[in-house]
PDB file of C-alpha atoms in Angstrom:
ATOM      1  CA  MET H 221       2.545  10.930  -2.697  1.00  0.00           C
ATOM      2  CA  ALA H 222       3.812  12.000  -6.154  1.00  0.00           C
ATOM      3  CA  PRO H 223       2.402  12.941  -9.556  1.00  0.00           C
ATOM      4  CA  THR H 224       1.584   9.944 -11.719  1.00  0.00           C
ATOM      5  CA  VAL H 225       3.226   9.967 -15.127  1.00  0.00           C
ATOM      6  CA  ILE H 226       3.792   6.207 -15.520  1.00  0.00           C
ATOM      7  CA  ASN H 227       2.007   3.123 -14.350  1.00  0.00           C
ATOM      8  CA  ILE H 228       3.599   3.206 -10.883  1.00  0.00           C
ATOM      9  CA  VAL H 229       1.536   4.822  -8.109  1.00  0.00           C
ATOM     10  CA  ASN H 230       3.019   5.818  -4.756  1.00  0.00           C
ATOM     11  CA  PHE H 231       0.731   6.002  -1.768  1.00  0.00           C
ATOM     12  CA  ARG H 232       0.594   5.217   1.917  1.00  0.00           C
ATOM     13  CA  TYR H 233      -1.982   4.478   4.540  1.00  0.00           C
ATOM     14  CA  ASP H 234      -2.127   7.420   6.930  1.00  0.00           C
ATOM     15  CA  PRO H 235      -4.688   7.226   9.719  1.00  0.00           C
ATOM     16  CA  GLY H 236      -3.550  10.628  11.033  1.00  0.00           C
ATOM     17  CA  GLY H 237      -1.674  11.523  14.153  1.00  0.00           C
ATOM     18  CA  MET H 238       1.427   9.409  13.442  1.00  0.00           C
ATOM     19  CA  ASP H 239       5.004  10.565  12.994  1.00  0.00           C
ATOM     20  CA  GLU H 240       7.089   9.541   9.971  1.00  0.00           C
ATOM     21  CA  ALA H 241       8.790   6.623  11.734  1.00  0.00           C
ATOM     22  CA  SER H 242       5.458   5.184  12.848  1.00  0.00           C
ATOM     23  CA  LEU H 243       3.934   5.633   9.405  1.00  0.00           C
ATOM     24  CA  LYS H 244       6.893   3.838   7.849  1.00  0.00           C
ATOM     25  CA  ALA H 245       6.562   0.953  10.304  1.00  0.00           C
ATOM     26  CA  LEU H 246       2.810   0.676   9.698  1.00  0.00           C
ATOM     27  CA  ASN H 247       3.061   0.780   5.938  1.00  0.00           C
ATOM     28  CA  THR H 248       5.946  -1.669   5.880  1.00  0.00           C
ATOM     29  CA  GLU H 249       3.862  -4.080   7.961  1.00  0.00           C
ATOM     30  CA  ILE H 250       0.912  -3.626   5.553  1.00  0.00           C
ATOM     31  CA  MET H 251       3.197  -4.377   2.593  1.00  0.00           C
ATOM     32  CA  LEU H 252       4.719  -7.459   4.207  1.00  0.00           C
ATOM     33  CA  ARG H 253       1.355  -8.915   5.239  1.00  0.00           C
ATOM     34  CA  LEU H 254      -0.119  -8.455   1.772  1.00  0.00           C
ATOM     35  CA  GLN H 255       2.969 -10.082   0.223  1.00  0.00           C
ATOM     36  CA  GLU H 256       2.966 -12.982   2.700  1.00  0.00           C
ATOM     37  CA  GLU H 257      -0.746 -13.614   2.121  1.00  0.00           C
ATOM     38  CA  GLY H 258      -0.227 -13.599  -1.650  1.00  0.00           C
ATOM     39  CA  ILE H 259      -2.669 -10.731  -2.152  1.00  0.00           C
ATOM     40  CA  ALA H 260      -0.413  -8.106  -3.715  1.00  0.00           C
ATOM     41  CA  ALA H 261       3.229  -7.641  -4.565  1.00  0.00           C
ATOM     42  CA  LEU H 262       3.649  -4.071  -3.387  1.00  0.00           C
ATOM     43  CA  SER H 263       7.068  -2.525  -2.969  1.00  0.00           C
ATOM     44  CA  ASP H 264       8.162   0.505  -1.033  1.00  0.00           C
ATOM     45  CA  THR H 265      10.269   3.576  -1.650  1.00  0.00           C
ATOM     46  CA  THR H 266      11.010   7.024  -0.314  1.00  0.00           C
ATOM     47  CA  VAL H 267       9.524  10.040  -2.043  1.00  0.00           C
ATOM     48  CA  ARG H 268      10.770  13.462  -0.962  1.00  0.00           C
ATOM     49  CA  GLY H 269      11.986  11.983   2.314  1.00  0.00           C
ATOM     50  CA  ARG H 270       8.686  10.242   3.096  1.00  0.00           C
ATOM     51  CA  HIS H 271       8.187   6.473   3.002  1.00  0.00           C
ATOM     52  CA  SER H 272       5.499   5.209   0.658  1.00  0.00           C
ATOM     53  CA  LEU H 273       4.193   2.022  -0.817  1.00  0.00           C
ATOM     54  CA  ARG H 274       4.014   1.622  -4.546  1.00  0.00           C
ATOM     55  CA  VAL H 275       1.988  -0.432  -6.918  1.00  0.00           C
ATOM     56  CA  ALA H 276       2.892  -0.992 -10.548  1.00  0.00           C
ATOM     57  CA  ILE H 277      -0.215  -1.342 -12.679  1.00  0.00           C
ATOM     58  CA  CYS H 278       1.410  -2.829 -15.737  1.00  0.00           C
ATOM     59  CA  ASN H 279      -0.707  -5.848 -16.564  1.00  0.00           C
ATOM     60  CA  HIS H 280      -3.079  -5.055 -19.394  1.00  0.00           C
ATOM     61  CA  ARG H 281      -5.673  -7.261 -17.659  1.00  0.00           C
ATOM     62  CA  THR H 282      -5.773  -5.123 -14.500  1.00  0.00           C
ATOM     63  CA  ARG H 283      -9.350  -4.066 -13.799  1.00  0.00           C
ATOM     64  CA  SER H 284     -10.783  -1.496 -11.451  1.00  0.00           C
ATOM     65  CA  GLU H 285     -12.049  -4.425  -9.360  1.00  0.00           C
ATOM     66  CA  ASP H 286      -8.443  -5.492  -8.795  1.00  0.00           C
ATOM     67  CA  LEU H 287      -7.565  -2.065  -7.427  1.00  0.00           C
ATOM     68  CA  GLU H 288     -10.718  -2.031  -5.277  1.00  0.00           C
ATOM     69  CA  LEU H 289      -9.598  -5.392  -3.849  1.00  0.00           C
ATOM     70  CA  LEU H 290      -6.219  -3.902  -3.016  1.00  0.00           C
ATOM     71  CA  VAL H 291      -7.821  -1.042  -1.130  1.00  0.00           C
ATOM     72  CA  ARG H 292     -10.188  -3.397   0.742  1.00  0.00           C
ATOM     73  CA  GLU H 293      -7.303  -5.670   1.728  1.00  0.00           C
ATOM     74  CA  ILE H 294      -5.177  -2.739   2.914  1.00  0.00           C
ATOM     75  CA  LEU H 295      -8.062  -1.651   5.129  1.00  0.00           C
ATOM     76  CA  ARG H 296      -8.541  -5.225   6.401  1.00  0.00           C
ATOM     77  CA  VAL H 297      -4.884  -5.568   7.218  1.00  0.00           C
ATOM     78  CA  THR H 298      -4.759  -2.225   8.997  1.00  0.00           C
ATOM     79  CA  ASP H 299      -7.748  -3.233  11.101  1.00  0.00           C
ATOM     80  CA  ALA H 300      -5.864  -6.389  12.139  1.00  0.00           C
ATOM     81  CA  ILE H 301      -2.725  -4.432  12.937  1.00  0.00           C
ATOM     82  CA  GLU H 302      -4.618  -1.825  15.008  1.00  0.00           C
ATOM     83  CA  VAL H 303      -6.355  -4.581  16.968  1.00  0.00           C
ATOM     84  CA  ALA H 304      -3.033  -6.258  17.707  1.00  0.00           C
ATOM     85  CA  ALA H 305      -1.383  -2.995  18.757  1.00  0.00           C
TER      86      ALA H 305
END
């Protein structure tokens, strides 16, 4: 979503074929579910008029496995959302 110059990364899940409002709703739901389940404390923001999620990788103990877990959980949550839709 934006160049990375600090330890905050902006991204969003985009399965394709969705308008901005639908993408915002989907990604907000992903963020809320991950927060409620205690998996990740993502936040959200708007970058150049487009909604995105953001993750701050500031803990010196963060490992690549932690980021892989985040990606897996995002995919798991999106599967659950798509099934419910």
